[in-house]
Amino acid sequence: MDLAMKKTVSLAAIMATMLNYSCLNRCDVDCVNPPSPLWFKVVDKTSLNNLIAEGIYHRDTIKIYYFDGGTKKFANIFYVGPAGQTDIIETNIGIFQPLEQLNTFYLYLNQYDTDTIVVRFVKSSDGCCTAYPLDSIAINGNYADVDKGDYSFLIKK
């Protein structure tokens, strides 16, 4: 093989390697975004007043749980909201159950009142990043209404 041919073959090999590498690693990162936390607001079905803020339900009794087989497990909850108001329940229940299927959680407000929340998160990928957006949610068997101000799901009482 002459010198020109060796240079051409070497250049072609380098270009093929670079092209292959750039196609395989076009994102330069491998990212995964877990399911986003969900916000729930317990409200009066007529006035839409927040029943936690009004003292009807107390923060220290509220819990979210699910069953893993026969074992009852609890999800973390936090209270969030606009400055000075922290009466919206935040939880990341999407990380506790299998994705791509309906999963049932229970919002325990007190000894007389427990709500059923059914959610499904799905996998979505753009080739670089994978995310798990909320696909569906129902509260007590009904379509979940959303507060247009803070995007929390309304649990109407």
PDB file of C-alpha atoms in Angstrom:
ATOM      1  CA  MET A   1       0.000   0.000   0.000  1.00  0.00           C
ATOM      2  CA  ASP A   2       1.380   3.373  -0.904  1.00  0.00           C
ATOM      3  CA  LEU A   3       1.623   6.343   1.478  1.00  0.00           C
ATOM      4  CA  ALA A   4      -1.434   8.157   0.077  1.00  0.00           C
ATOM      5  CA  MET A   5      -3.544   5.034   0.466  1.00  0.00           C
ATOM      6  CA  LYS A   6      -2.328   4.520   4.070  1.00  0.00           C
ATOM      7  CA  LYS A   7      -3.245   8.140   4.904  1.00  0.00           C
ATOM      8  CA  THR A   8      -6.690   7.717   3.322  1.00  0.00           C
ATOM      9  CA  VAL A   9      -7.389   4.460   5.198  1.00  0.00           C
ATOM     10  CA  SER A  10      -6.128   5.932   8.478  1.00  0.00           C
ATOM     11  CA  LEU A  11      -8.225   9.089   8.000  1.00  0.00           C
ATOM     12  CA  ALA A  12     -11.290   6.985   7.134  1.00  0.00           C
ATOM     13  CA  ALA A  13     -10.780   4.837  10.245  1.00  0.00           C
ATOM     14  CA  ILE A  14     -10.430   7.918  12.458  1.00  0.00           C
ATOM     15  CA  MET A  15     -13.545   9.500  10.922  1.00  0.00           C
ATOM     16  CA  ALA A  16     -15.554   6.271  11.345  1.00  0.00           C
ATOM     17  CA  THR A  17     -14.489   6.003  14.993  1.00  0.00           C
ATOM     18  CA  MET A  18     -15.395   9.639  15.683  1.00  0.00           C
ATOM     19  CA  LEU A  19     -18.740   9.315  13.902  1.00  0.00           C
ATOM     20  CA  ASN A  20     -19.568   6.102  15.753  1.00  0.00           C
ATOM     21  CA  TYR A  21     -18.591   7.598  19.105  1.00  0.00           C
ATOM     22  CA  SER A  22     -20.589  10.785  18.519  1.00  0.00           C
ATOM     23  CA  CYS A  23     -23.681   8.825  17.510  1.00  0.00           C
ATOM     24  CA  LEU A  24     -23.481   6.628  20.586  1.00  0.00           C
ATOM     25  CA  ASN A  25     -22.801   9.508  22.948  1.00  0.00           C
ATOM     26  CA  ARG A  26     -24.659  12.345  21.298  1.00  0.00           C
ATOM     27  CA  CYS A  27     -25.980  13.611  24.604  1.00  0.00           C
ATOM     28  CA  ASP A  28     -22.738  13.596  26.605  1.00  0.00           C
ATOM     29  CA  VAL A  29     -24.857  12.670  29.641  1.00  0.00           C
ATOM     30  CA  ASP A  30     -27.081   9.853  30.693  1.00  0.00           C
ATOM     31  CA  CYS A  31     -29.877  11.422  32.669  1.00  0.00           C
ATOM     32  CA  VAL A  32     -32.918  10.027  34.401  1.00  0.00           C
ATOM     33  CA  ASN A  33     -35.623  12.236  35.872  1.00  0.00           C
ATOM     34  CA  PRO A  34     -37.699  10.382  38.477  1.00  0.00           C
ATOM     35  CA  PRO A  35     -41.438  10.988  38.819  1.00  0.00           C
ATOM     36  CA  SER A  36     -42.208  14.502  40.053  1.00  0.00           C
ATOM     37  CA  PRO A  37     -43.795  15.017  43.459  1.00  0.00           C
ATOM     38  CA  LEU A  38     -47.570  15.419  43.517  1.00  0.00           C
ATOM     39  CA  TRP A  39     -49.453  18.099  45.426  1.00  0.00           C
ATOM     40  CA  PHE A  40     -52.824  17.458  47.055  1.00  0.00           C
ATOM     41  CA  LYS A  41     -55.140  20.009  48.602  1.00  0.00           C
ATOM     42  CA  VAL A  42     -58.043  18.880  50.797  1.00  0.00           C
ATOM     43  CA  VAL A  43     -60.890  21.318  50.143  1.00  0.00           C
ATOM     44  CA  ASP A  44     -64.573  21.871  50.824  1.00  0.00           C
ATOM     45  CA  LYS A  45     -66.476  20.638  47.758  1.00  0.00           C
ATOM     46  CA  THR A  46     -68.630  23.776  47.596  1.00  0.00           C
ATOM     47  CA  SER A  47     -66.445  26.660  48.727  1.00  0.00           C
ATOM     48  CA  LEU A  48     -63.059  25.081  47.816  1.00  0.00           C
ATOM     49  CA  ASN A  49     -61.665  26.374  51.127  1.00  0.00           C
ATOM     50  CA  ASN A  50     -58.595  24.470  52.290  1.00  0.00           C
ATOM     51  CA  LEU A  51     -59.751  22.178  55.120  1.00  0.00           C
ATOM     52  CA  ILE A  52     -56.257  21.764  56.570  1.00  0.00           C
ATOM     53  CA  ALA A  53     -55.847  25.543  56.832  1.00  0.00           C
ATOM     54  CA  GLU A  54     -59.261  25.763  58.499  1.00  0.00           C
ATOM     55  CA  GLY A  55     -58.334  23.121  61.080  1.00  0.00           C
ATOM     56  CA  ILE A  56     -60.860  20.481  59.953  1.00  0.00           C
ATOM     57  CA  TYR A  57     -57.977  18.082  59.288  1.00  0.00           C
ATOM     58  CA  HIS A  58     -54.750  18.211  61.299  1.00  0.00           C
ATOM     59  CA  ARG A  59     -51.295  17.747  59.829  1.00  0.00           C
ATOM     60  CA  ASP A  60     -50.152  15.385  62.553  1.00  0.00           C
ATOM     61  CA  THR A  61     -52.796  12.774  61.622  1.00  0.00           C
ATOM     62  CA  ILE A  62     -52.380  12.857  57.824  1.00  0.00           C
ATOM     63  CA  LYS A  63     -50.466   9.994  56.212  1.00  0.00           C
ATOM     64  CA  ILE A  64     -50.120   8.400  52.782  1.00  0.00           C
ATOM     65  CA  TYR A  65     -49.634   4.661  52.592  1.00  0.00           C
ATOM     66  CA  TYR A  66     -49.693   1.770  50.143  1.00  0.00           C
ATOM     67  CA  PHE A  67     -49.422  -1.988  50.302  1.00  0.00           C
ATOM     68  CA  ASP A  68     -46.354  -3.886  49.128  1.00  0.00           C
ATOM     69  CA  GLY A  69     -47.725  -7.389  49.046  1.00  0.00           C
ATOM     70  CA  GLY A  70     -49.366  -7.645  52.454  1.00  0.00           C
ATOM     71  CA  THR A  71     -47.129  -5.052  54.096  1.00  0.00           C
ATOM     72  CA  LYS A  72     -48.430  -1.558  54.749  1.00  0.00           C
ATOM     73  CA  LYS A  73     -45.775   1.047  53.880  1.00  0.00           C
ATOM     74  CA  PHE A  74     -45.813   4.801  54.326  1.00  0.00           C
ATOM     75  CA  ALA A  75     -44.727   7.480  51.868  1.00  0.00           C
ATOM     76  CA  ASN A  76     -43.110  10.711  52.997  1.00  0.00           C
ATOM     77  CA  ILE A  77     -45.258  13.809  53.009  1.00  0.00           C
ATOM     78  CA  PHE A  78     -44.343  17.467  53.325  1.00  0.00           C
ATOM     79  CA  TYR A  79     -46.460  20.564  53.577  1.00  0.00           C
ATOM     80  CA  VAL A  80     -45.884  23.240  50.984  1.00  0.00           C
ATOM     81  CA  GLY A  81     -47.615  26.291  49.628  1.00  0.00           C
ATOM     82  CA  PRO A  82     -47.302  30.003  49.008  1.00  0.00           C
ATOM     83  CA  ALA A  83     -45.387  32.120  51.531  1.00  0.00           C
ATOM     84  CA  GLY A  84     -47.041  31.851  54.924  1.00  0.00           C
ATOM     85  CA  GLN A  85     -49.356  29.054  53.799  1.00  0.00           C
ATOM     86  CA  THR A  86     -48.197  25.478  53.985  1.00  0.00           C
ATOM     87  CA  ASP A  87     -51.412  23.516  53.714  1.00  0.00           C
ATOM     88  CA  ILE A  88     -50.777  21.584  50.507  1.00  0.00           C
ATOM     89  CA  ILE A  89     -49.665  17.971  50.891  1.00  0.00           C
ATOM     90  CA  GLU A  90     -46.598  17.090  48.807  1.00  0.00           C
ATOM     91  CA  THR A  91     -45.533  13.500  48.256  1.00  0.00           C
ATOM     92  CA  ASN A  92     -43.425  11.613  45.766  1.00  0.00           C
ATOM     93  CA  ILE A  93     -45.549   8.480  45.600  1.00  0.00           C
ATOM     94  CA  GLY A  94     -44.406   7.795  42.032  1.00  0.00           C
ATOM     95  CA  ILE A  95     -41.104   6.341  43.223  1.00  0.00           C
ATOM     96  CA  PHE A  96     -42.653   3.657  45.442  1.00  0.00           C
ATOM     97  CA  GLN A  97     -44.574   1.434  43.051  1.00  0.00           C
ATOM     98  CA  PRO A  98     -43.902  -0.117  39.636  1.00  0.00           C
ATOM     99  CA  LEU A  99     -44.110   2.254  36.699  1.00  0.00           C
ATOM    100  CA  GLU A 100     -46.327   1.748  33.659  1.00  0.00           C
ATOM    101  CA  GLN A 101     -49.225   0.359  35.708  1.00  0.00           C
ATOM    102  CA  LEU A 102     -52.003   1.651  37.940  1.00  0.00           C
ATOM    103  CA  ASN A 103     -50.921   1.896  41.574  1.00  0.00           C
ATOM    104  CA  THR A 104     -53.140   2.525  44.568  1.00  0.00           C
ATOM    105  CA  PHE A 105     -52.292   4.776  47.508  1.00  0.00           C
ATOM    106  CA  TYR A 106     -54.375   5.803  50.491  1.00  0.00           C
ATOM    107  CA  LEU A 107     -54.540   9.294  51.978  1.00  0.00           C
ATOM    108  CA  TYR A 108     -55.393   8.856  55.644  1.00  0.00           C
ATOM    109  CA  LEU A 109     -56.817  12.128  56.991  1.00  0.00           C
ATOM    110  CA  ASN A 110     -58.165  10.841  60.309  1.00  0.00           C
ATOM    111  CA  GLN A 111     -59.799   7.744  61.789  1.00  0.00           C
ATOM    112  CA  TYR A 112     -63.015   8.466  59.889  1.00  0.00           C
ATOM    113  CA  ASP A 113     -61.704   9.617  56.537  1.00  0.00           C
ATOM    114  CA  THR A 114     -59.360   7.841  54.100  1.00  0.00           C
ATOM    115  CA  ASP A 115     -59.209   8.616  50.371  1.00  0.00           C
ATOM    116  CA  THR A 116     -58.046   6.339  47.561  1.00  0.00           C
ATOM    117  CA  ILE A 117     -55.594   7.709  44.996  1.00  0.00           C
ATOM    118  CA  VAL A 118     -54.841   5.686  41.869  1.00  0.00           C
ATOM    119  CA  VAL A 119     -51.914   6.878  39.741  1.00  0.00           C
ATOM    120  CA  ARG A 120     -49.890   5.743  36.771  1.00  0.00           C
ATOM    121  CA  PHE A 121     -46.535   7.101  35.688  1.00  0.00           C
ATOM    122  CA  VAL A 122     -45.115   6.173  32.281  1.00  0.00           C
ATOM    123  CA  LYS A 123     -41.607   6.074  30.857  1.00  0.00           C
ATOM    124  CA  SER A 124     -40.721   8.713  28.268  1.00  0.00           C
ATOM    125  CA  SER A 125     -37.337   9.046  26.576  1.00  0.00           C
ATOM    126  CA  ASP A 126     -35.948  11.478  24.023  1.00  0.00           C
ATOM    127  CA  GLY A 127     -32.860   9.350  23.378  1.00  0.00           C
ATOM    128  CA  CYS A 128     -30.767  11.259  25.914  1.00  0.00           C
ATOM    129  CA  CYS A 129     -32.892  11.619  29.004  1.00  0.00           C
ATOM    130  CA  THR A 130     -35.547   9.387  30.464  1.00  0.00           C
ATOM    131  CA  ALA A 131     -38.440  10.883  32.409  1.00  0.00           C
ATOM    132  CA  TYR A 132     -41.467   9.437  34.146  1.00  0.00           C
ATOM    133  CA  PRO A 133     -44.405  11.822  33.693  1.00  0.00           C
ATOM    134  CA  LEU A 134     -47.780  11.332  35.347  1.00  0.00           C
ATOM    135  CA  ASP A 135     -50.100   9.578  32.904  1.00  0.00           C
ATOM    136  CA  SER A 136     -53.294   9.342  34.939  1.00  0.00           C
ATOM    137  CA  ILE A 137     -54.695  10.038  38.382  1.00  0.00           C
ATOM    138  CA  ALA A 138     -58.050   9.351  40.013  1.00  0.00           C
ATOM    139  CA  ILE A 139     -59.168  10.228  43.512  1.00  0.00           C
ATOM    140  CA  ASN A 140     -61.892   8.061  45.041  1.00  0.00           C
ATOM    141  CA  GLY A 141     -62.659   6.677  41.583  1.00  0.00           C
ATOM    142  CA  ASN A 142     -63.189  10.088  39.979  1.00  0.00           C
ATOM    143  CA  TYR A 143     -61.186  12.253  37.645  1.00  0.00           C
ATOM    144  CA  ALA A 144     -58.935  14.509  39.739  1.00  0.00           C
ATOM    145  CA  ASP A 145     -59.623  18.242  39.503  1.00  0.00           C
ATOM    146  CA  VAL A 146     -56.628  20.574  39.508  1.00  0.00           C
ATOM    147  CA  ASP A 147     -56.313  23.954  41.205  1.00  0.00           C
ATOM    148  CA  LYS A 148     -55.416  26.349  38.401  1.00  0.00           C
ATOM    149  CA  GLY A 149     -53.400  28.560  40.742  1.00  0.00           C
ATOM    150  CA  ASP A 150     -50.935  26.106  42.277  1.00  0.00           C
ATOM    151  CA  TYR A 151     -51.578  22.959  40.175  1.00  0.00           C
ATOM    152  CA  SER A 152     -52.419  20.813  43.188  1.00  0.00           C
ATOM    153  CA  PHE A 153     -54.920  17.983  42.860  1.00  0.00           C
ATOM    154  CA  LEU A 154     -58.128  18.743  44.749  1.00  0.00           C
ATOM    155  CA  ILE A 155     -59.564  16.250  47.195  1.00  0.00           C
ATOM    156  CA  LYS A 156     -63.102  17.498  47.708  1.00  0.00           C
ATOM    157  CA  LYS A 157     -64.973  16.843  50.952  1.00  0.00           C
TER     158      LYS A 157
END
